[in-house]
PDB file of C-alpha atoms and ligand atoms in Angstrom:
ATOM      1  CA  UNK A  25      35.109  33.003  40.860  1.00  0.00           C
ATOM      2  CA  UNK A  26      35.497  36.653  39.864  1.00  0.00           C
ATOM      3  CA  UNK A  27      37.786  39.570  40.389  1.00  0.00           C
ATOM      4  CA  UNK A  28      37.243  41.009  43.838  1.00  0.00           C
ATOM      5  CA  UNK A  29      40.322  40.426  45.980  1.00  0.00           C
ATOM      6  CA  UNK A  30      39.467  37.814  48.542  1.00  0.00           C
ATOM      7  CA  UNK A  31      42.778  38.130  50.244  1.00  0.00           C
ATOM      8  CA  UNK A  32      45.712  40.523  50.334  1.00  0.00           C
ATOM      9  CA  UNK A  33      49.451  39.870  50.444  1.00  0.00           C
ATOM     10  CA  UNK A  34      50.827  39.503  53.984  1.00  0.00           C
ATOM     11  CA  UNK A  35      51.633  42.929  55.421  1.00  0.00           C
ATOM     12  CA  UNK A  36      48.840  44.775  53.553  1.00  0.00           C
ATOM     13  CA  UNK A  37      46.233  46.672  55.516  1.00  0.00           C
ATOM     14  CA  UNK A  38      42.747  45.183  55.271  1.00  0.00           C
ATOM     15  CA  UNK A  39      40.084  47.870  54.997  1.00  0.00           C
ATOM     16  CA  UNK A  40      36.741  46.164  55.095  1.00  0.00           C
ATOM     17  CA  UNK A  41      34.922  48.980  53.326  1.00  0.00           C
ATOM     18  CA  UNK A  42      36.988  48.090  50.247  1.00  0.00           C
ATOM     19  CA  UNK A  43      35.432  44.622  50.151  1.00  0.00           C
ATOM     20  CA  UNK A  44      31.871  44.450  48.821  1.00  0.00           C
ATOM     21  CA  UNK A  45      29.800  42.060  50.973  1.00  0.00           C
ATOM     22  CA  UNK A  46      27.206  41.800  48.184  1.00  0.00           C
ATOM     23  CA  UNK A  47      29.698  40.760  45.490  1.00  0.00           C
ATOM     24  CA  UNK A  48      28.688  37.708  43.434  1.00  0.00           C
ATOM     25  CA  UNK A  49      31.441  37.566  40.793  1.00  0.00           C
ATOM     26  CA  UNK A  50      30.332  36.316  37.382  1.00  0.00           C
ATOM     27  CA  UNK A  51      27.217  34.676  38.786  1.00  0.00           C
ATOM     28  CA  UNK A  52      23.721  36.179  38.626  1.00  0.00           C
ATOM     29  CA  UNK A  53      22.004  33.910  41.088  1.00  0.00           C
ATOM     30  CA  UNK A  54      21.957  30.654  42.948  1.00  0.00           C
ATOM     31  CA  UNK A  55      20.909  28.654  39.866  1.00  0.00           C
ATOM     32  CA  UNK A  56      23.788  30.023  37.893  1.00  0.00           C
ATOM     33  CA  UNK A  57      26.300  28.912  40.541  1.00  0.00           C
ATOM     34  CA  UNK A  58      24.774  25.497  41.267  1.00  0.00           C
ATOM     35  CA  UNK A  59      26.917  23.472  38.880  1.00  0.00           C
ATOM     36  CA  UNK A  60      30.242  24.896  40.096  1.00  0.00           C
ATOM     37  CA  UNK A  61      29.157  24.640  43.721  1.00  0.00           C
ATOM     38  CA  UNK A  62      28.249  20.973  43.276  1.00  0.00           C
ATOM     39  CA  UNK A  63      31.558  20.178  41.577  1.00  0.00           C
ATOM     40  CA  UNK A  64      33.477  21.860  44.393  1.00  0.00           C
ATOM     41  CA  UNK A  65      31.732  19.773  47.029  1.00  0.00           C
ATOM     42  CA  UNK A  66      32.422  16.573  45.118  1.00  0.00           C
ATOM     43  CA  UNK A  67      36.087  17.497  44.795  1.00  0.00           C
ATOM     44  CA  UNK A  68      36.319  18.368  48.492  1.00  0.00           C
ATOM     45  CA  UNK A  69      35.059  14.920  49.395  1.00  0.00           C
ATOM     46  CA  UNK A  70      37.667  13.294  47.126  1.00  0.00           C
ATOM     47  CA  UNK A  71      40.500  15.434  48.473  1.00  0.00           C
ATOM     48  CA  UNK A  72      39.526  14.761  52.051  1.00  0.00           C
ATOM     49  CA  UNK A  73      39.436  11.039  51.402  1.00  0.00           C
ATOM     50  CA  UNK A  74      42.978  11.212  50.038  1.00  0.00           C
ATOM     51  CA  UNK A  75      44.085  13.216  53.060  1.00  0.00           C
ATOM     52  CA  UNK A  76      42.540  10.637  55.391  1.00  0.00           C
ATOM     53  CA  UNK A  77      44.123   7.727  53.527  1.00  0.00           C
ATOM     54  CA  UNK A  78      47.522   9.408  53.410  1.00  0.00           C
ATOM     55  CA  UNK A  79      47.365  10.320  57.100  1.00  0.00           C
ATOM     56  CA  UNK A  80      50.189  12.853  56.900  1.00  0.00           C
ATOM     57  CA  UNK A  81      48.613  16.264  56.625  1.00  0.00           C
ATOM     58  CA  UNK A  82      45.806  18.045  58.416  1.00  0.00           C
ATOM     59  CA  UNK A  83      43.640  20.999  57.462  1.00  0.00           C
ATOM     60  CA  UNK A  84      42.387  23.632  59.881  1.00  0.00           C
ATOM     61  CA  UNK A  85      39.527  25.815  58.670  1.00  0.00           C
ATOM     62  CA  UNK A  86      38.646  28.880  60.755  1.00  0.00           C
ATOM     63  CA  UNK A  87      35.321  30.693  60.411  1.00  0.00           C
ATOM     64  CA  UNK A  88      34.856  34.108  61.957  1.00  0.00           C
ATOM     65  CA  UNK A  89      32.242  36.769  61.347  1.00  0.00           C
ATOM     66  CA  UNK A  90      29.688  38.982  63.016  1.00  0.00           C
ATOM     67  CA  UNK A  91      26.493  37.447  64.417  1.00  0.00           C
ATOM     68  CA  UNK A  92      24.253  36.163  61.589  1.00  0.00           C
ATOM     69  CA  UNK A  93      27.137  36.238  59.092  1.00  0.00           C
ATOM     70  CA  UNK A  94      26.524  32.561  58.314  1.00  0.00           C
ATOM     71  CA  UNK A  95      29.140  30.585  60.211  1.00  0.00           C
ATOM     72  CA  UNK A  96      26.642  27.843  61.008  1.00  0.00           C
ATOM     73  CA  UNK A  97      25.234  27.936  57.481  1.00  0.00           C
ATOM     74  CA  UNK A  98      28.552  27.521  55.712  1.00  0.00           C
ATOM     75  CA  UNK A  99      29.514  24.697  58.048  1.00  0.00           C
ATOM     76  CA  UNK A 100      26.282  22.887  57.180  1.00  0.00           C
ATOM     77  CA  UNK A 101      26.461  23.596  53.438  1.00  0.00           C
ATOM     78  CA  UNK A 102      30.193  23.221  52.717  1.00  0.00           C
ATOM     79  CA  UNK A 103      31.805  21.342  55.586  1.00  0.00           C
ATOM     80  CA  UNK A 104      28.860  18.934  55.289  1.00  0.00           C
ATOM     81  CA  UNK A 105      30.466  17.674  52.078  1.00  0.00           C
ATOM     82  CA  UNK A 106      33.274  16.012  54.007  1.00  0.00           C
ATOM     83  CA  UNK A 107      33.063  12.509  55.370  1.00  0.00           C
ATOM     84  CA  UNK A 108      32.160  13.118  59.036  1.00  0.00           C
ATOM     85  CA  UNK A 109      34.580  10.385  60.094  1.00  0.00           C
ATOM     86  CA  UNK A 110      37.534  12.607  59.226  1.00  0.00           C
ATOM     87  CA  UNK A 111      36.138  16.022  60.133  1.00  0.00           C
ATOM     88  CA  UNK A 112      35.716  17.598  63.565  1.00  0.00           C
ATOM     89  CA  UNK A 113      33.872  20.813  64.279  1.00  0.00           C
ATOM     90  CA  UNK A 114      34.543  22.915  67.363  1.00  0.00           C
ATOM     91  CA  UNK A 115      32.446  25.897  68.413  1.00  0.00           C
ATOM     92  CA  UNK A 116      34.201  28.266  70.766  1.00  0.00           C
ATOM     93  CA  UNK A 117      31.899  29.787  73.367  1.00  0.00           C
ATOM     94  CA  UNK A 118      32.548  32.026  76.355  1.00  0.00           C
ATOM     95  CA  UNK A 119      35.468  30.279  78.116  1.00  0.00           C
ATOM     96  CA  UNK A 120      34.505  28.171  81.147  1.00  0.00           C
ATOM     97  CA  UNK A 121      36.328  28.320  84.463  1.00  0.00           C
ATOM     98  CA  UNK A 122      38.773  25.548  83.568  1.00  0.00           C
ATOM     99  CA  UNK A 123      39.628  27.262  80.295  1.00  0.00           C
ATOM    100  CA  UNK A 124      40.025  30.614  82.035  1.00  0.00           C
ATOM    101  CA  UNK A 125      42.459  29.007  84.478  1.00  0.00           C
ATOM    102  CA  UNK A 126      44.831  28.325  81.550  1.00  0.00           C
ATOM    103  CA  UNK A 127      46.436  30.426  78.861  1.00  0.00           C
ATOM    104  CA  UNK A 128      43.905  31.372  76.177  1.00  0.00           C
ATOM    105  CA  UNK A 129      45.379  29.081  73.516  1.00  0.00           C
ATOM    106  CA  UNK A 130      45.149  25.989  75.721  1.00  0.00           C
ATOM    107  CA  UNK A 131      41.592  25.157  74.770  1.00  0.00           C
ATOM    108  CA  UNK A 132      42.356  25.812  71.128  1.00  0.00           C
ATOM    109  CA  UNK A 133      45.496  23.702  70.863  1.00  0.00           C
ATOM    110  CA  UNK A 134      43.715  20.699  72.379  1.00  0.00           C
ATOM    111  CA  UNK A 135      41.277  20.537  69.475  1.00  0.00           C
ATOM    112  CA  UNK A 136      43.557  21.166  66.494  1.00  0.00           C
ATOM    113  CA  UNK A 137      43.160  18.503  63.816  1.00  0.00           C
ATOM    114  CA  UNK A 138      45.095  15.239  63.921  1.00  0.00           C
ATOM    115  CA  UNK A 139      47.007  14.111  60.828  1.00  0.00           C
ATOM    116  CA  UNK A 140      44.634  12.941  58.138  1.00  0.00           C
ATOM    117  CA  UNK A 141      41.708  14.988  59.399  1.00  0.00           C
ATOM    118  CA  UNK A 142      39.969  18.307  58.887  1.00  0.00           C
ATOM    119  CA  UNK A 143      39.360  20.578  61.881  1.00  0.00           C
ATOM    120  CA  UNK A 144      36.734  23.274  61.633  1.00  0.00           C
ATOM    121  CA  UNK A 145      36.592  26.166  64.067  1.00  0.00           C
ATOM    122  CA  UNK A 146      33.297  28.005  64.486  1.00  0.00           C
ATOM    123  CA  UNK A 147      34.881  31.058  66.157  1.00  0.00           C
ATOM    124  CA  UNK A 148      38.439  30.517  67.283  1.00  0.00           C
ATOM    125  CA  UNK A 149      41.542  31.949  68.947  1.00  0.00           C
ATOM    126  CA  UNK A 150      40.590  35.197  67.224  1.00  0.00           C
ATOM    127  CA  UNK A 151      37.811  35.810  69.756  1.00  0.00           C
ATOM    128  CA  UNK A 152      40.670  36.656  72.095  1.00  0.00           C
ATOM    129  CA  UNK A 153      41.528  39.731  70.016  1.00  0.00           C
ATOM    130  CA  UNK A 154      37.913  40.486  69.007  1.00  0.00           C
ATOM    131  CA  UNK A 155      35.307  40.209  71.763  1.00  0.00           C
ATOM    132  CA  UNK A 156      38.020  40.454  74.408  1.00  0.00           C
ATOM    133  CA  UNK A 157      39.219  43.718  72.883  1.00  0.00           C
ATOM    134  CA  UNK A 158      35.853  45.301  72.062  1.00  0.00           C
ATOM    135  CA  UNK A 159      34.075  44.252  75.253  1.00  0.00           C
ATOM    136  CA  UNK A 160      37.192  45.230  77.224  1.00  0.00           C
ATOM    137  CA  UNK A 161      37.480  41.830  78.879  1.00  0.00           C
ATOM    138  CA  UNK A 162      41.238  42.395  79.131  1.00  0.00           C
ATOM    139  CA  UNK A 163      43.376  45.537  78.943  1.00  0.00           C
ATOM    140  CA  UNK A 164      45.195  46.528  75.769  1.00  0.00           C
ATOM    141  CA  UNK A 165      48.596  45.429  77.185  1.00  0.00           C
ATOM    142  CA  UNK A 166      47.160  41.919  77.346  1.00  0.00           C
ATOM    143  CA  UNK A 167      45.310  41.538  74.029  1.00  0.00           C
ATOM    144  CA  UNK A 168      47.809  43.510  71.935  1.00  0.00           C
ATOM    145  CA  UNK A 169      50.473  40.822  72.484  1.00  0.00           C
ATOM    146  CA  UNK A 170      48.143  38.133  71.220  1.00  0.00           C
ATOM    147  CA  UNK A 171      48.564  38.828  67.502  1.00  0.00           C
ATOM    148  CA  UNK A 172      52.183  37.664  67.807  1.00  0.00           C
ATOM    149  CA  UNK A 173      51.206  34.689  69.960  1.00  0.00           C
ATOM    150  CA  UNK A 174      48.610  33.642  67.403  1.00  0.00           C
ATOM    151  CA  UNK A 175      51.059  34.007  64.521  1.00  0.00           C
ATOM    152  CA  UNK A 176      53.596  31.871  66.403  1.00  0.00           C
ATOM    153  CA  UNK A 177      50.922  29.300  67.249  1.00  0.00           C
ATOM    154  CA  UNK A 178      49.786  29.061  63.637  1.00  0.00           C
ATOM    155  CA  UNK A 179      53.430  28.803  62.509  1.00  0.00           C
ATOM    156  CA  UNK A 180      53.926  25.899  64.905  1.00  0.00           C
ATOM    157  CA  UNK A 181      50.884  24.108  63.519  1.00  0.00           C
ATOM    158  CA  UNK A 182      51.966  24.750  59.962  1.00  0.00           C
ATOM    159  CA  UNK A 183      55.503  23.483  60.652  1.00  0.00           C
ATOM    160  CA  UNK A 184      53.911  20.312  61.989  1.00  0.00           C
ATOM    161  CA  UNK A 185      51.906  19.604  58.832  1.00  0.00           C
ATOM    162  CA  UNK A 186      48.668  21.492  59.434  1.00  0.00           C
ATOM    163  CA  UNK A 187      47.491  23.665  56.543  1.00  0.00           C
ATOM    164  CA  UNK A 188      45.470  26.608  57.791  1.00  0.00           C
ATOM    165  CA  UNK A 189      42.845  28.673  56.008  1.00  0.00           C
ATOM    166  CA  UNK A 190      40.835  31.418  57.698  1.00  0.00           C
ATOM    167  CA  UNK A 191      37.570  32.892  56.473  1.00  0.00           C
ATOM    168  CA  UNK A 192      36.007  36.152  57.552  1.00  0.00           C
ATOM    169  CA  UNK A 193      32.345  36.058  56.505  1.00  0.00           C
ATOM    170  CA  UNK A 194      31.697  39.643  55.505  1.00  0.00           C
ATOM    171  CA  UNK A 195      28.104  40.923  55.701  1.00  0.00           C
ATOM    172  CA  UNK A 196      26.860  44.492  55.627  1.00  0.00           C
ATOM    173  CA  UNK A 197      25.273  46.144  58.615  1.00  0.00           C
ATOM    174  CA  UNK A 198      21.967  46.366  56.672  1.00  0.00           C
ATOM    175  CA  UNK A 199      22.051  42.651  55.933  1.00  0.00           C
ATOM    176  CA  UNK A 200      22.589  41.929  59.625  1.00  0.00           C
ATOM    177  CA  UNK A 201      19.485  43.949  60.540  1.00  0.00           C
ATOM    178  CA  UNK A 202      17.419  41.938  58.076  1.00  0.00           C
ATOM    179  CA  UNK A 203      18.733  38.654  59.390  1.00  0.00           C
ATOM    180  CA  UNK A 204      18.130  39.630  63.028  1.00  0.00           C
ATOM    181  CA  UNK A 205      14.547  40.660  62.172  1.00  0.00           C
ATOM    182  CA  UNK A 206      14.070  37.393  60.353  1.00  0.00           C
ATOM    183  CA  UNK A 207      15.216  35.529  63.479  1.00  0.00           C
ATOM    184  CA  UNK A 208      12.774  37.556  65.550  1.00  0.00           C
ATOM    185  CA  UNK A 209       9.820  36.891  63.226  1.00  0.00           C
ATOM    186  CA  UNK A 210      10.276  33.351  61.908  1.00  0.00           C
ATOM    187  CA  UNK A 211       9.144  30.751  64.460  1.00  0.00           C
ATOM    188  CA  UNK A 212      11.674  28.145  63.340  1.00  0.00           C
ATOM    189  CA  UNK A 213      14.488  30.665  63.746  1.00  0.00           C
ATOM    190  CA  UNK A 214      13.427  32.315  66.971  1.00  0.00           C
ATOM    191  CA  UNK A 215      15.634  29.984  69.010  1.00  0.00           C
ATOM    192  CA  UNK A 216      18.599  31.749  67.451  1.00  0.00           C
ATOM    193  CA  UNK A 217      17.442  35.193  68.528  1.00  0.00           C
ATOM    194  CA  UNK A 218      19.475  36.501  71.432  1.00  0.00           C
ATOM    195  CA  UNK A 219      18.919  40.005  72.846  1.00  0.00           C
ATOM    196  CA  UNK A 220      22.663  40.061  73.577  1.00  0.00           C
ATOM    197  CA  UNK A 221      23.296  40.147  69.826  1.00  0.00           C
ATOM    198  CA  UNK A 222      21.630  43.579  69.762  1.00  0.00           C
ATOM    199  CA  UNK A 223      24.190  44.922  72.241  1.00  0.00           C
ATOM    200  CA  UNK A 224      27.018  43.535  70.127  1.00  0.00           C
ATOM    201  CA  UNK A 225      25.432  45.129  67.066  1.00  0.00           C
ATOM    202  CA  UNK A 226      25.705  48.546  68.715  1.00  0.00           C
ATOM    203  CA  UNK A 227      29.472  48.053  68.629  1.00  0.00           C
ATOM    204  CA  UNK A 228      29.525  47.213  64.922  1.00  0.00           C
ATOM    205  CA  UNK A 229      32.193  49.789  64.061  1.00  0.00           C
ATOM    206  CA  UNK A 230      34.499  48.738  66.901  1.00  0.00           C
ATOM    207  CA  UNK A 231      34.208  45.135  65.754  1.00  0.00           C
ATOM    208  CA  UNK A 232      34.970  46.052  62.155  1.00  0.00           C
ATOM    209  CA  UNK A 233      38.154  47.841  63.331  1.00  0.00           C
ATOM    210  CA  UNK A 234      39.107  44.870  65.526  1.00  0.00           C
ATOM    211  CA  UNK A 235      38.587  42.524  62.563  1.00  0.00           C
ATOM    212  CA  UNK A 236      40.686  44.744  60.309  1.00  0.00           C
ATOM    213  CA  UNK A 237      43.569  44.531  62.793  1.00  0.00           C
ATOM    214  CA  UNK A 238      43.254  40.764  63.218  1.00  0.00           C
ATOM    215  CA  UNK A 239      43.137  40.257  59.451  1.00  0.00           C
ATOM    216  CA  UNK A 240      46.054  42.620  58.857  1.00  0.00           C
ATOM    217  CA  UNK A 241      48.328  41.445  61.665  1.00  0.00           C
ATOM    218  CA  UNK A 242      47.683  37.714  61.338  1.00  0.00           C
ATOM    219  CA  UNK A 243      47.637  37.279  57.564  1.00  0.00           C
ATOM    220  CA  UNK A 244      50.598  35.058  56.774  1.00  0.00           C
ATOM    221  CA  UNK A 245      51.690  32.877  53.859  1.00  0.00           C
ATOM    222  CA  UNK A 246      51.035  29.769  55.913  1.00  0.00           C
ATOM    223  CA  UNK A 247      47.733  30.937  57.451  1.00  0.00           C
ATOM    224  CA  UNK A 248      46.044  33.414  55.110  1.00  0.00           C
ATOM    225  CA  UNK A 249      42.794  35.252  55.757  1.00  0.00           C
ATOM    226  CA  UNK A 250      40.086  35.404  53.098  1.00  0.00           C
ATOM    227  CA  UNK A 251      37.295  37.964  53.180  1.00  0.00           C
ATOM    228  CA  UNK A 252      34.194  36.211  51.903  1.00  0.00           C
ATOM    229  CA  UNK A 253      31.334  38.290  50.463  1.00  0.00           C
ATOM    230  CA  UNK A 254      28.558  36.797  52.567  1.00  0.00           C
ATOM    231  CA  UNK A 255      25.401  38.846  51.931  1.00  0.00           C
ATOM    232  CA  UNK A 256      24.338  36.138  49.464  1.00  0.00           C
ATOM    233  CA  UNK A 257      24.456  32.766  51.132  1.00  0.00           C
ATOM    234  CA  UNK A 258      24.876  30.829  47.885  1.00  0.00           C
ATOM    235  CA  UNK A 259      27.858  32.956  46.885  1.00  0.00           C
ATOM    236  CA  UNK A 260      29.398  32.674  50.341  1.00  0.00           C
ATOM    237  CA  UNK A 261      29.230  28.872  50.020  1.00  0.00           C
ATOM    238  CA  UNK A 262      30.642  28.919  46.508  1.00  0.00           C
ATOM    239  CA  UNK A 263      33.539  31.219  47.458  1.00  0.00           C
ATOM    240  CA  UNK A 264      34.457  29.185  50.526  1.00  0.00           C
ATOM    241  CA  UNK A 265      34.271  25.858  48.680  1.00  0.00           C
ATOM    242  CA  UNK A 266      36.365  27.219  45.800  1.00  0.00           C
ATOM    243  CA  UNK A 267      39.102  28.441  48.145  1.00  0.00           C
ATOM    244  CA  UNK A 268      39.046  25.168  50.065  1.00  0.00           C
ATOM    245  CA  UNK A 269      39.487  23.182  46.855  1.00  0.00           C
ATOM    246  CA  UNK A 270      42.395  25.449  45.846  1.00  0.00           C
ATOM    247  CA  UNK A 271      43.979  25.089  49.288  1.00  0.00           C
ATOM    248  CA  UNK A 272      43.653  21.310  49.357  1.00  0.00           C
ATOM    249  CA  UNK A 273      44.904  20.922  45.777  1.00  0.00           C
ATOM    250  CA  UNK A 274      48.154  22.529  46.947  1.00  0.00           C
ATOM    251  CA  UNK A 275      48.575  20.122  49.871  1.00  0.00           C
ATOM    252  CA  UNK A 276      50.251  17.375  47.839  1.00  0.00           C
ATOM    253  CA  UNK A 277      47.624  14.837  48.838  1.00  0.00           C
ATOM    254  CA  UNK A 278      48.047  11.359  47.430  1.00  0.00           C
ATOM    255  CA  UNK A 279      46.731   7.913  48.169  1.00  0.00           C
ATOM    256  CA  UNK A 280      49.447   5.921  49.946  1.00  0.00           C
ATOM    257  CA  UNK A 281      51.197   3.167  48.001  1.00  0.00           C
ATOM    258  CA  UNK A 282      49.345  -0.165  48.106  1.00  0.00           C
ATOM    259  CA  UNK A 283      50.914  -3.145  49.860  1.00  0.00           C
ATOM    260  CA  UNK A 284      53.749  -4.637  47.745  1.00  0.00           C
ATOM    261  CA  UNK A 285      52.662  -7.174  45.118  1.00  0.00           C
ATOM    262  CA  UNK A 286      49.018  -6.414  45.746  1.00  0.00           C
ATOM    263  CA  UNK A 287      47.916  -8.594  42.829  1.00  0.00           C
ATOM    264  CA  UNK A 288      49.769 -11.630  44.109  1.00  0.00           C
ATOM    265  CA  UNK A 289      47.092 -12.198  46.742  1.00  0.00           C
ATOM    266  CA  UNK A 290      44.158 -14.294  45.805  1.00  0.00           C
ATOM    267  CA  UNK A 291      40.911 -12.832  47.060  1.00  0.00           C
ATOM    268  CA  UNK A 292      38.324 -15.571  47.319  1.00  0.00           C
TER     269      UNK A 292
HETATM  270  P1  LIG B 454      27.279  31.571  68.254  1.00  0.00           P
HETATM  271  O1  LIG B 454      28.717  31.320  67.868  1.00  0.00           O
HETATM  272  O2  LIG B 454      26.308  30.749  67.471  1.00  0.00           O
HETATM  273  O3  LIG B 454      26.946  33.036  68.278  1.00  0.00           O
HETATM  274  P2  LIG B 454      26.813  31.675  71.051  1.00  0.00           P
HETATM  275  O4  LIG B 454      25.583  32.469  70.901  1.00  0.00           O
HETATM  276  O5  LIG B 454      26.899  30.670  72.154  1.00  0.00           O
HETATM  277  O6  LIG B 454      27.181  30.953  69.707  1.00  0.00           O
HETATM  278  O7  LIG B 454      28.029  32.697  71.166  1.00  0.00           O
HETATM  279  C1  LIG B 454      29.277  32.341  71.593  1.00  0.00           C
HETATM  280  C2  LIG B 454      29.757  33.534  72.361  1.00  0.00           C
HETATM  281  O8  LIG B 454      30.991  33.212  72.976  1.00  0.00           O
HETATM  282  C3  LIG B 454      30.009  34.745  71.481  1.00  0.00           C
HETATM  283  O9  LIG B 454      29.382  35.861  72.026  1.00  0.00           O
HETATM  284  C4  LIG B 454      31.503  34.901  71.533  1.00  0.00           C
HETATM  285  O10 LIG B 454      31.935  36.222  71.397  1.00  0.00           O
HETATM  286  C5  LIG B 454      31.816  34.320  72.887  1.00  0.00           C
HETATM  287  N1  LIG B 454      33.224  33.931  73.010  1.00  0.00           N
HETATM  288  C6  LIG B 454      33.892  33.037  72.261  1.00  0.00           C
HETATM  289  N2  LIG B 454      35.185  32.987  72.633  1.00  0.00           N
HETATM  290  C7  LIG B 454      35.344  33.879  73.631  1.00  0.00           C
HETATM  291  C8  LIG B 454      36.444  34.287  74.410  1.00  0.00           C
HETATM  292  N3  LIG B 454      37.657  33.769  74.223  1.00  0.00           N
HETATM  293  N4  LIG B 454      36.234  35.232  75.356  1.00  0.00           N
HETATM  294  C9  LIG B 454      34.996  35.744  75.545  1.00  0.00           C
HETATM  295  N5  LIG B 454      33.919  35.400  74.839  1.00  0.00           N
HETATM  296  C10 LIG B 454      34.079  34.477  73.892  1.00  0.00           C
END
């Protein structure tokens, strides 16, 4: 895929300015990457089928990123390769009153993937140390404890057979402006334009700092963060699919043994 570090060893400080959001590795353009991208998607489908058949392990994929960073796009382009029967996508919005009446991980834990399936989070538990911190929805004494809670929660899932992989879709501030303007101007995209996104954009730097802390404090062996260069959509998809293939290849997925003496049955 190329040389840029996509992740750092647990304990290292993530500094987002050290990651180039426009990086495209050894590839010049979309055409150049097409073959590898297609192979990745085919392999993902095969691996997921094995996971479903085996029914022992689960995979949780977390997507986070600033508005317009491509969370919806990567879900369509990469997650779309999986058989929908064994994949569940959850988008986390502003918590409703029932969710707010519980601890903040309650709504998350309920939708973690069952054995044999893939769970995809479009936003996640990390909103509780991102928007909650930057928009001051809770005081520091409250959100600062959450990094440990989240690490413990992810450890619990991992101990129970859930592999976890977390992607931060990294775009530049300039790229975000272009994408917001595109949403404003293109009729088929105008439904995505929300004036509220402009207020969030004003807090770009605060969000980058909040992301750096989340990535640094919650980057563990069992639930690593990857910073995905996301200015180029085709490279974003290629990088995510490559890391997913690598993650799933390490999950020891196998088809279960067939029934004993399978050939002794006569199928007529
Ligand atoms: P999208 O993910 O496509 O931007 P929305 O426009 O509905 O979807 O945005 C979801 C909103 O919900 C975001 O502004 C996000 O910050 C907010 N949100 C998600 N989780 C929380 C949370 N735990 N507390 C407060 N706001 C949250």
